[in-house]
mmCIF file of C-alpha atoms and ligand atoms in Angstrom:
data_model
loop_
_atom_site.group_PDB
_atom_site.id
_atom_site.type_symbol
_atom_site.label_atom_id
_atom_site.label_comp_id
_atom_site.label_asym_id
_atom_site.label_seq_id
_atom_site.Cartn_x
_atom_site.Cartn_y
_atom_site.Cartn_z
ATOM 1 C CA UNK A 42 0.000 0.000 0.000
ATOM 2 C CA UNK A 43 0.969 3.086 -0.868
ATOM 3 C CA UNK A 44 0.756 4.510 2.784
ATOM 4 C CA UNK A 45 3.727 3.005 3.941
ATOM 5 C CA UNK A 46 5.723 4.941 1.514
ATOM 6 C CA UNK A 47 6.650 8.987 2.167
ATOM 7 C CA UNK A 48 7.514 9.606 -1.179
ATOM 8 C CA UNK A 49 7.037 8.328 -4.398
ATOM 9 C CA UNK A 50 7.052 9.215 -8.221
ATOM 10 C CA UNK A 51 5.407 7.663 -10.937
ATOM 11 C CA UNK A 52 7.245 7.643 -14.884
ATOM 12 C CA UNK A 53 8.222 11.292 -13.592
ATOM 13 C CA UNK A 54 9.858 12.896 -16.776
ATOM 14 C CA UNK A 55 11.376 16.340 -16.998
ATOM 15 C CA UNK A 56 12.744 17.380 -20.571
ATOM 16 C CA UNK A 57 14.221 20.597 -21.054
ATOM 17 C CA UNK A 58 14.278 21.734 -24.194
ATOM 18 C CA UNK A 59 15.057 18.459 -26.414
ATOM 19 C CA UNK A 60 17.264 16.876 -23.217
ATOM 20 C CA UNK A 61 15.476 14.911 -21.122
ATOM 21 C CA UNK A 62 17.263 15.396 -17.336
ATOM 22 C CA UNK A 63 14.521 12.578 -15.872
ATOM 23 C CA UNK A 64 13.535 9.401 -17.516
ATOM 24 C CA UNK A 65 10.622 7.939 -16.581
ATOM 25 C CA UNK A 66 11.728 7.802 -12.930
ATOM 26 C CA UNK A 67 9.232 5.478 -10.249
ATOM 27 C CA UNK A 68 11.014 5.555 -7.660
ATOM 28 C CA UNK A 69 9.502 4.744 -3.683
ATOM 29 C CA UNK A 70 10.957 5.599 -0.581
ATOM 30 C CA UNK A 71 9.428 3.778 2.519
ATOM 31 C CA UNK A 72 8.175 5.265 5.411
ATOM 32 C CA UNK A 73 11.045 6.112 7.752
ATOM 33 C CA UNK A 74 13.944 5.126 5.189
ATOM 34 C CA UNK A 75 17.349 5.974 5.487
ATOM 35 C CA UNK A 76 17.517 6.209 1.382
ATOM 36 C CA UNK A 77 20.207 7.126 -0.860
ATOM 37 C CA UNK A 78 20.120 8.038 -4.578
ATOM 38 C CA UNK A 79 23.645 8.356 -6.447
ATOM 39 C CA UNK A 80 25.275 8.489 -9.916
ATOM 40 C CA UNK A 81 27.731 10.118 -11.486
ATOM 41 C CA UNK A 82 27.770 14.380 -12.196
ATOM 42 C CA UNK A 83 24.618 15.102 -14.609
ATOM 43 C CA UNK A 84 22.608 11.992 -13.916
ATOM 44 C CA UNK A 85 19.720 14.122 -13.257
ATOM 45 C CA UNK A 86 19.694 13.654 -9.325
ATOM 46 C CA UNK A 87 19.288 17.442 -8.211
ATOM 47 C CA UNK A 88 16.593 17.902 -11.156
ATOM 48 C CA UNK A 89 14.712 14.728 -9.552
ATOM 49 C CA UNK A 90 14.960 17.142 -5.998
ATOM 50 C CA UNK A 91 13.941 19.749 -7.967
ATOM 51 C CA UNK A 92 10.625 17.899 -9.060
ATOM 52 C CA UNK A 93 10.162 16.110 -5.536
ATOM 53 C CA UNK A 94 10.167 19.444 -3.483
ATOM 54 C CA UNK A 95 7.892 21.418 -6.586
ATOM 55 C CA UNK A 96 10.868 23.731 -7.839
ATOM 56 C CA UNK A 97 10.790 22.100 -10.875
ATOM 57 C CA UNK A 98 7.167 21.475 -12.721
ATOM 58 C CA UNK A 99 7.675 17.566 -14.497
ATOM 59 C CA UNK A 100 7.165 17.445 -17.938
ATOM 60 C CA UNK A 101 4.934 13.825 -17.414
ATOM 61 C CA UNK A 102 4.303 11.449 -14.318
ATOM 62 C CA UNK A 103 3.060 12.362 -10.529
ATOM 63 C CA UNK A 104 4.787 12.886 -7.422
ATOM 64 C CA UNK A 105 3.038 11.469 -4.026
ATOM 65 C CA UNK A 106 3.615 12.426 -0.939
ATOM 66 C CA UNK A 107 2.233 10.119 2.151
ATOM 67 C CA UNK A 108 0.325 8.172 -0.708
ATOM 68 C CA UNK A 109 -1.425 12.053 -1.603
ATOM 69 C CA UNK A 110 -0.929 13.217 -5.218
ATOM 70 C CA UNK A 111 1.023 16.523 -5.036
ATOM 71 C CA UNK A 112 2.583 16.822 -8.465
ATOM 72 C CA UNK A 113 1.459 20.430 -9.245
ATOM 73 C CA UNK A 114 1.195 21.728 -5.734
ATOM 74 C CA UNK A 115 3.556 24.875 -4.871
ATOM 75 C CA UNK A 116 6.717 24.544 -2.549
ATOM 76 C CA UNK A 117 5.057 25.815 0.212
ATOM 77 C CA UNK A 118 2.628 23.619 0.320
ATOM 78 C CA UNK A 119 4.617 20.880 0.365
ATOM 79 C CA UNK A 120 6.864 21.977 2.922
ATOM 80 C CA UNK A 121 2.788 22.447 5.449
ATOM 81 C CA UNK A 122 2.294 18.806 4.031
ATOM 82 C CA UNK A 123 5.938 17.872 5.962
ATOM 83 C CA UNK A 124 8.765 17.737 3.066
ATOM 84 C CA UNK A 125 11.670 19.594 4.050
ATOM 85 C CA UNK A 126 14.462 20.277 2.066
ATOM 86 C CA UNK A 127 17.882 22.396 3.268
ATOM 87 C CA UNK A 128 18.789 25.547 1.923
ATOM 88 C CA UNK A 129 22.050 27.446 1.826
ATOM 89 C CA UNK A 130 22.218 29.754 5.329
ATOM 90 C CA UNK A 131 21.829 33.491 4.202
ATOM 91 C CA UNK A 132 23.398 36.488 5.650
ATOM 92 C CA UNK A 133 20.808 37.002 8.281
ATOM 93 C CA UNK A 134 20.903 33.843 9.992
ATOM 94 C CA UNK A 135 25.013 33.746 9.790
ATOM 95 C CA UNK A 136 25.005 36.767 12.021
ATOM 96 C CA UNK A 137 22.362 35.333 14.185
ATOM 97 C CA UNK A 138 23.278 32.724 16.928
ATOM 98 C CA UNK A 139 22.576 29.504 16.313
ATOM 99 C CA UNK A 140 19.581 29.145 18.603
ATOM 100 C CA UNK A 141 18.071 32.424 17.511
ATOM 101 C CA UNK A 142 18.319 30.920 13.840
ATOM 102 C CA UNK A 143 16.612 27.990 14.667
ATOM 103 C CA UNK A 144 14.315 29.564 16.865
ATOM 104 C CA UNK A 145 13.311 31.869 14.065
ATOM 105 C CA UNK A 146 12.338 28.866 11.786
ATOM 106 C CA UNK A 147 10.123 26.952 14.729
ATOM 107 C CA UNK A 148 8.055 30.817 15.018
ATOM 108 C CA UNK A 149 7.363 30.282 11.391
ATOM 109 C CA UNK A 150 6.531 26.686 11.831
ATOM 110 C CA UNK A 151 4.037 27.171 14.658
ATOM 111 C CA UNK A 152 2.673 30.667 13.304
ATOM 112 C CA UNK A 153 3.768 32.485 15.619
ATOM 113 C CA UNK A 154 4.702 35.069 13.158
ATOM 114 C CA UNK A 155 8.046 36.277 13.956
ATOM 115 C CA UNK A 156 8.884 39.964 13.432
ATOM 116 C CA UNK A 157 12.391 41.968 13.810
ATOM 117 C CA UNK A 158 10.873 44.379 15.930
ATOM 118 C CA UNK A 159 9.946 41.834 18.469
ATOM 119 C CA UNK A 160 12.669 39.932 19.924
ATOM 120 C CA UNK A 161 12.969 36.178 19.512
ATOM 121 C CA UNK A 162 13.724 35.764 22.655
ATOM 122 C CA UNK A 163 9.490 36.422 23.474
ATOM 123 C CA UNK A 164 8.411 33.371 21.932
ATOM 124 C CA UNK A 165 9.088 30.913 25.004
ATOM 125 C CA UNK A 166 7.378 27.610 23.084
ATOM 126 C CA UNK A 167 9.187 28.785 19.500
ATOM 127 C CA UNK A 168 12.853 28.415 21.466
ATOM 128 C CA UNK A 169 11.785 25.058 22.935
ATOM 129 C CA UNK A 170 10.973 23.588 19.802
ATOM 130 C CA UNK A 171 13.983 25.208 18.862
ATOM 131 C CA UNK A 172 16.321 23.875 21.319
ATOM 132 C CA UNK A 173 14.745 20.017 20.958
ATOM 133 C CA UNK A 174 15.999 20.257 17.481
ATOM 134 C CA UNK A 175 19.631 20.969 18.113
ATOM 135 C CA UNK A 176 19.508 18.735 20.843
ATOM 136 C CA UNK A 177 18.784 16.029 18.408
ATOM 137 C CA UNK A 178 21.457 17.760 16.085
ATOM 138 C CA UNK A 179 24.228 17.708 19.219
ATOM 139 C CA UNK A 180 24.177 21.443 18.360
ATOM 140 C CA UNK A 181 23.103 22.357 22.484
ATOM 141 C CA UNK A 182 26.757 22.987 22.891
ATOM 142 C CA UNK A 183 27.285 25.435 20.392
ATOM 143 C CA UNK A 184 23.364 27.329 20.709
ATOM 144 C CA UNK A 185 24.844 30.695 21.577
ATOM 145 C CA UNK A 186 27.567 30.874 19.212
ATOM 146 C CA UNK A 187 27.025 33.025 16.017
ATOM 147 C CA UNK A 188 26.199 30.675 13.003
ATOM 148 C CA UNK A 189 29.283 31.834 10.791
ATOM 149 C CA UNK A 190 31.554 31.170 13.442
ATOM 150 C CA UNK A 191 31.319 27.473 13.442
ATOM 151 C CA UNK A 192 32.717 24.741 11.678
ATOM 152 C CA UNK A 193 31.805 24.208 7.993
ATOM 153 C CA UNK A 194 30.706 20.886 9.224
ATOM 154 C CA UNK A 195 28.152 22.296 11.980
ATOM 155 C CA UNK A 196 27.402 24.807 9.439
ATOM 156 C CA UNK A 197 26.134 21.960 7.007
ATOM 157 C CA UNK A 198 24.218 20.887 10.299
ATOM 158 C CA UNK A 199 22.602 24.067 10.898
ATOM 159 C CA UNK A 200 20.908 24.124 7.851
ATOM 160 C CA UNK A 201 19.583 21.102 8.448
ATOM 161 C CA UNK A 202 18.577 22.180 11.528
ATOM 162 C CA UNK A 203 16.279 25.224 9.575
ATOM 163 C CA UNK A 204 14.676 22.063 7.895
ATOM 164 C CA UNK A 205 13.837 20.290 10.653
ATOM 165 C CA UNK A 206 12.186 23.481 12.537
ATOM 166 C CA UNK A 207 9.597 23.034 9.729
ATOM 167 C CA UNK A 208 8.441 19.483 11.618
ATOM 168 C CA UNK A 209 9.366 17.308 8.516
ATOM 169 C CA UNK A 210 8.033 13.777 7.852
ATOM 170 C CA UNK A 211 10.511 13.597 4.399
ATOM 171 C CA UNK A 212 13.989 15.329 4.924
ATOM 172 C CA UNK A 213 15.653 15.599 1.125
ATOM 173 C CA UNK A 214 19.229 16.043 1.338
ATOM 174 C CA UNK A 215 21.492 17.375 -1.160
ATOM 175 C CA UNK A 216 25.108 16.634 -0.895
ATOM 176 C CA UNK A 217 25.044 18.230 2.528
ATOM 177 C CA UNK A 218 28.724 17.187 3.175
ATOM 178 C CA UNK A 219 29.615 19.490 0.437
ATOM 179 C CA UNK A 220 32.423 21.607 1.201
ATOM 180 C CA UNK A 221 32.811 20.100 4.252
ATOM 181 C CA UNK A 222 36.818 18.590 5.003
ATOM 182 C CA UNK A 223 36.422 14.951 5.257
ATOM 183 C CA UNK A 224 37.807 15.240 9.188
ATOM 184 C CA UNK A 225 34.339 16.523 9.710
ATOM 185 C CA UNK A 226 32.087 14.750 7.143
ATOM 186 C CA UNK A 227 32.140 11.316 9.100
ATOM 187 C CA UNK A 228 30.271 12.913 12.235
ATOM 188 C CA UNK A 229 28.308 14.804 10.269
ATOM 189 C CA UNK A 230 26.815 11.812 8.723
ATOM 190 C CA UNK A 231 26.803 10.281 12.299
ATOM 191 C CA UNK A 232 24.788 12.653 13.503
ATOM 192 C CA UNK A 233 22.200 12.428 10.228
ATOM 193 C CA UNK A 234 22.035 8.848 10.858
ATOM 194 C CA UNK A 235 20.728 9.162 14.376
ATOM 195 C CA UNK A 236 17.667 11.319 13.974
ATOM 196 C CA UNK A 237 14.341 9.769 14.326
ATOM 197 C CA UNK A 238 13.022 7.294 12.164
ATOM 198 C CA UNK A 239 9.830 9.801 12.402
ATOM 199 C CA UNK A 240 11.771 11.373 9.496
ATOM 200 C CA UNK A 241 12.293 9.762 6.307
ATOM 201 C CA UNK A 242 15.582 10.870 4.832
ATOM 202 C CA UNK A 243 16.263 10.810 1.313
ATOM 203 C CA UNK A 244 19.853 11.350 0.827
ATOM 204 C CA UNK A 245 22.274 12.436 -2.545
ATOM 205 C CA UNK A 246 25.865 12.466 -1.952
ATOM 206 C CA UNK A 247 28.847 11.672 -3.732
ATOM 207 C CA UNK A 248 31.250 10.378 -1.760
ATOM 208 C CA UNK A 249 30.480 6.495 -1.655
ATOM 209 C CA UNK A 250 31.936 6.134 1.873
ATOM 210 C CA UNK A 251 29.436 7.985 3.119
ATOM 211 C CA UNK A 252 26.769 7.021 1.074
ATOM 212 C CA UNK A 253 27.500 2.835 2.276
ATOM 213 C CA UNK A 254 27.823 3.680 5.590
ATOM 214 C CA UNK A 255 24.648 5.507 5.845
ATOM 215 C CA UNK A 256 21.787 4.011 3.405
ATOM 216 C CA UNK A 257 19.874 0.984 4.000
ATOM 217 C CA UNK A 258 18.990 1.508 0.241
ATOM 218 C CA UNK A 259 19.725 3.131 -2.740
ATOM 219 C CA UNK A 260 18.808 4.112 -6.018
ATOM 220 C CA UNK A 261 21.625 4.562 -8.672
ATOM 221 C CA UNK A 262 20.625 6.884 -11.344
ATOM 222 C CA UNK A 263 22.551 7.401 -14.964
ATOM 223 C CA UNK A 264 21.612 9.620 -17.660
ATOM 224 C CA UNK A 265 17.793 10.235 -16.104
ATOM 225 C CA UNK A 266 16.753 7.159 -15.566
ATOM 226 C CA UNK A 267 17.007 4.454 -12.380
ATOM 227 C CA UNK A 268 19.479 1.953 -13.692
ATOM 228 C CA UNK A 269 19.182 -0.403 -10.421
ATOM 229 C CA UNK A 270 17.657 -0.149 -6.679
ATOM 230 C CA UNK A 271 18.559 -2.426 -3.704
ATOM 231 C CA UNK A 272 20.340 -3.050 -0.565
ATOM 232 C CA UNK A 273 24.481 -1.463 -0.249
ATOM 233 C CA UNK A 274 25.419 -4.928 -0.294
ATOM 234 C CA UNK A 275 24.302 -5.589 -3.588
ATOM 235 C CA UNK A 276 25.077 -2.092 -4.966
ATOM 236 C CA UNK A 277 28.497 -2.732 -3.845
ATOM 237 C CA UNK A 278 28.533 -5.969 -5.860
ATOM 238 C CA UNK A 279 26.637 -4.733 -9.234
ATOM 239 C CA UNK A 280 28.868 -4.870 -12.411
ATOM 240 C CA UNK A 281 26.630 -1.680 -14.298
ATOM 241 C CA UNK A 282 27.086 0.541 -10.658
ATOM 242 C CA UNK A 283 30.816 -0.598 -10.441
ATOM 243 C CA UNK A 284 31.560 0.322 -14.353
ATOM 244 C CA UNK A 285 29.610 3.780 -14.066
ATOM 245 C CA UNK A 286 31.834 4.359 -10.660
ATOM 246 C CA UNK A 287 35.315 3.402 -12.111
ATOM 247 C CA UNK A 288 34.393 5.427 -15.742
ATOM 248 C CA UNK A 289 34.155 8.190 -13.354
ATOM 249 C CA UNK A 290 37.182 7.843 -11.217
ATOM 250 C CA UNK A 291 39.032 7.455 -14.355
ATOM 251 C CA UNK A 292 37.977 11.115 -15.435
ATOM 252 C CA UNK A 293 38.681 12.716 -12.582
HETATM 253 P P1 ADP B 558 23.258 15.894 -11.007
HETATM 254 O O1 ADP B 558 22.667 16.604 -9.839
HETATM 255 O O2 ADP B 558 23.032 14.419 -10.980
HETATM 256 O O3 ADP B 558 24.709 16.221 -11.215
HETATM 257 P P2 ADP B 558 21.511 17.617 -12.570
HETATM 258 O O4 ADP B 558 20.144 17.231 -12.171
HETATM 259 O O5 ADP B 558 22.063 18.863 -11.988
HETATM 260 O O6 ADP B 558 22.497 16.393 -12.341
HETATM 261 O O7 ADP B 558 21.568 17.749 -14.155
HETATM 262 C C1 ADP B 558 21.138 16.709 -15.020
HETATM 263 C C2 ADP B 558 21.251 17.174 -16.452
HETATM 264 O O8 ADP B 558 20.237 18.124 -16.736
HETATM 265 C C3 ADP B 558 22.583 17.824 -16.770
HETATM 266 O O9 ADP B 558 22.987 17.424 -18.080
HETATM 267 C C4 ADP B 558 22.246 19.308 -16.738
HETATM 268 O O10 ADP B 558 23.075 20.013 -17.617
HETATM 269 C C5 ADP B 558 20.804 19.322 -17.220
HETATM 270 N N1 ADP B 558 20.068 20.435 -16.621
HETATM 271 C C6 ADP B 558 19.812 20.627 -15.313
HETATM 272 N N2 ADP B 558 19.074 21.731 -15.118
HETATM 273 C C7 ADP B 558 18.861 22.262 -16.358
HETATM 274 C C8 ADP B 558 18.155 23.413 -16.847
HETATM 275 N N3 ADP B 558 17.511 24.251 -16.012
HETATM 276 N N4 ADP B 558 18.149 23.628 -18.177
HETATM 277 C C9 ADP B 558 18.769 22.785 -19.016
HETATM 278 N N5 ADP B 558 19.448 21.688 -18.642
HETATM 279 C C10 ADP B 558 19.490 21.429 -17.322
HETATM 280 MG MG1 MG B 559 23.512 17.749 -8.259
#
């Protein structure tokens, strides 16, 4: 049944122009996965975000949400429905302190309406909320430092943090270890692994040590379209994944 699943897509296809960037992509991701899609640069797996979180509009096929059809619903009301994806921190939050940041995002989450002239520090049930989330981030420690003082690494988590503010059932994560030195990449993933199973997470990243210790499935993409899906194990073990991984190590 389709209720046991927090995200699907049916024969999704996006084509721009003559090119088409998703293939007739059906792709499910259970309830409470820890999922991973990979492939090699220009597979088509950040214009497959694009589509899941409403960015993009898909050229053919449907996206569903909790079993719901919400193919040509905006971004925002996704995001009420409970998919969350991360977003680069902007100026305003880097100057903030981590807490305030986060406790900006919860106001907005339980419409509490924040506004500059009123300080954050008013909304009492907006910096509990607020605080529970970097608790479960093992960000407590570092809630009254000032966001662009931190470690790229605990950067990388505060944006996730934002996300999770919003109360997310489906967390979509794009190569959030980006830029991050691989001395800090390995707890950063540690700490992703450990959130709730409440929250589905639906993970692209690059770097296949990560990706194997983290998934309990994945779903390799290659020129659009899903090429294979199953356990690590038998990723690890799959001739077509291996020869699309070494092609690519070759290049670079
Ligand atoms: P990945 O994230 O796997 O590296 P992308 O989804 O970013 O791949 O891109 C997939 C392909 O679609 C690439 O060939 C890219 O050039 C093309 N593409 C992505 N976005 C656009 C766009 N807005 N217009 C035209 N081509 C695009
Ligand atoms: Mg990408």
């Amino acid at each position: 049944m389709s209720a046991s699943y927090a995200l699907q897509t049916r024969n999704l296809v996006k084509r721009f122009g003559g090119f088409c960037a998703t293939n007739q992509v059906t792709l499910n991701v259970a309830s409470g996965a820890r999922h991973a899609l990979i492939g090699p640069n220009g597979a088509g797996k950040t214009t497959l975000i694009n589509l899941l979180t409403g960015f993009l509009e898909p050229s053919a096929g449907a996206v569903l949400l909790k079993g719901e059809e919400v193919t040509h619903l905006p971004q925002h009301l996704r995001v009420k429905r409970g998919l969350a994806r991360t977003f680069q921190i902007n100026r305003l939050f880097a100057d903030m302190s981590v807490l305030e940041s986060v406790t900006l995002a919860s106001c907005e989450q339980l419409g509490l309406g924040a506004r500059w002239w009123k300080p954050v520090g008013s909304h009492g049930e907006a910096i509990d909320a607020a605080a529970a989330v970097l608790q479960q981030l093992r960000l407590l420690d570092v809630a009254h430092h000032r966001t662009k003082s931190l470690a790229y690494g605990k950067q990388r988590l505060i944006e996730i943090a934002l996300a999770l503010a919003a109360k997310p059932s489906v967390l979509l994560l794009d190569e959030p270890a980006a830029g991050v030195p691989t001395s800090e990449s390995r707890e950063l993933f540690e700490t992703i692994a450990q959130l709730p199973r409440e929250v589905t997470i639906l993970l692209i990243e690059h770097d296949m040590d990560l990706v194997f210790r983290f998934a309990e499935r994945i779903t390799v993409l290659v020129n659009g379209a899903i090429v294979t899906e199953n356990t690590p194990e038998l990723i690890a073990q799959d001739p077509r994944v291996k020869e699309v991984y070494l092609g690519e190590a070759l290049d670079g």
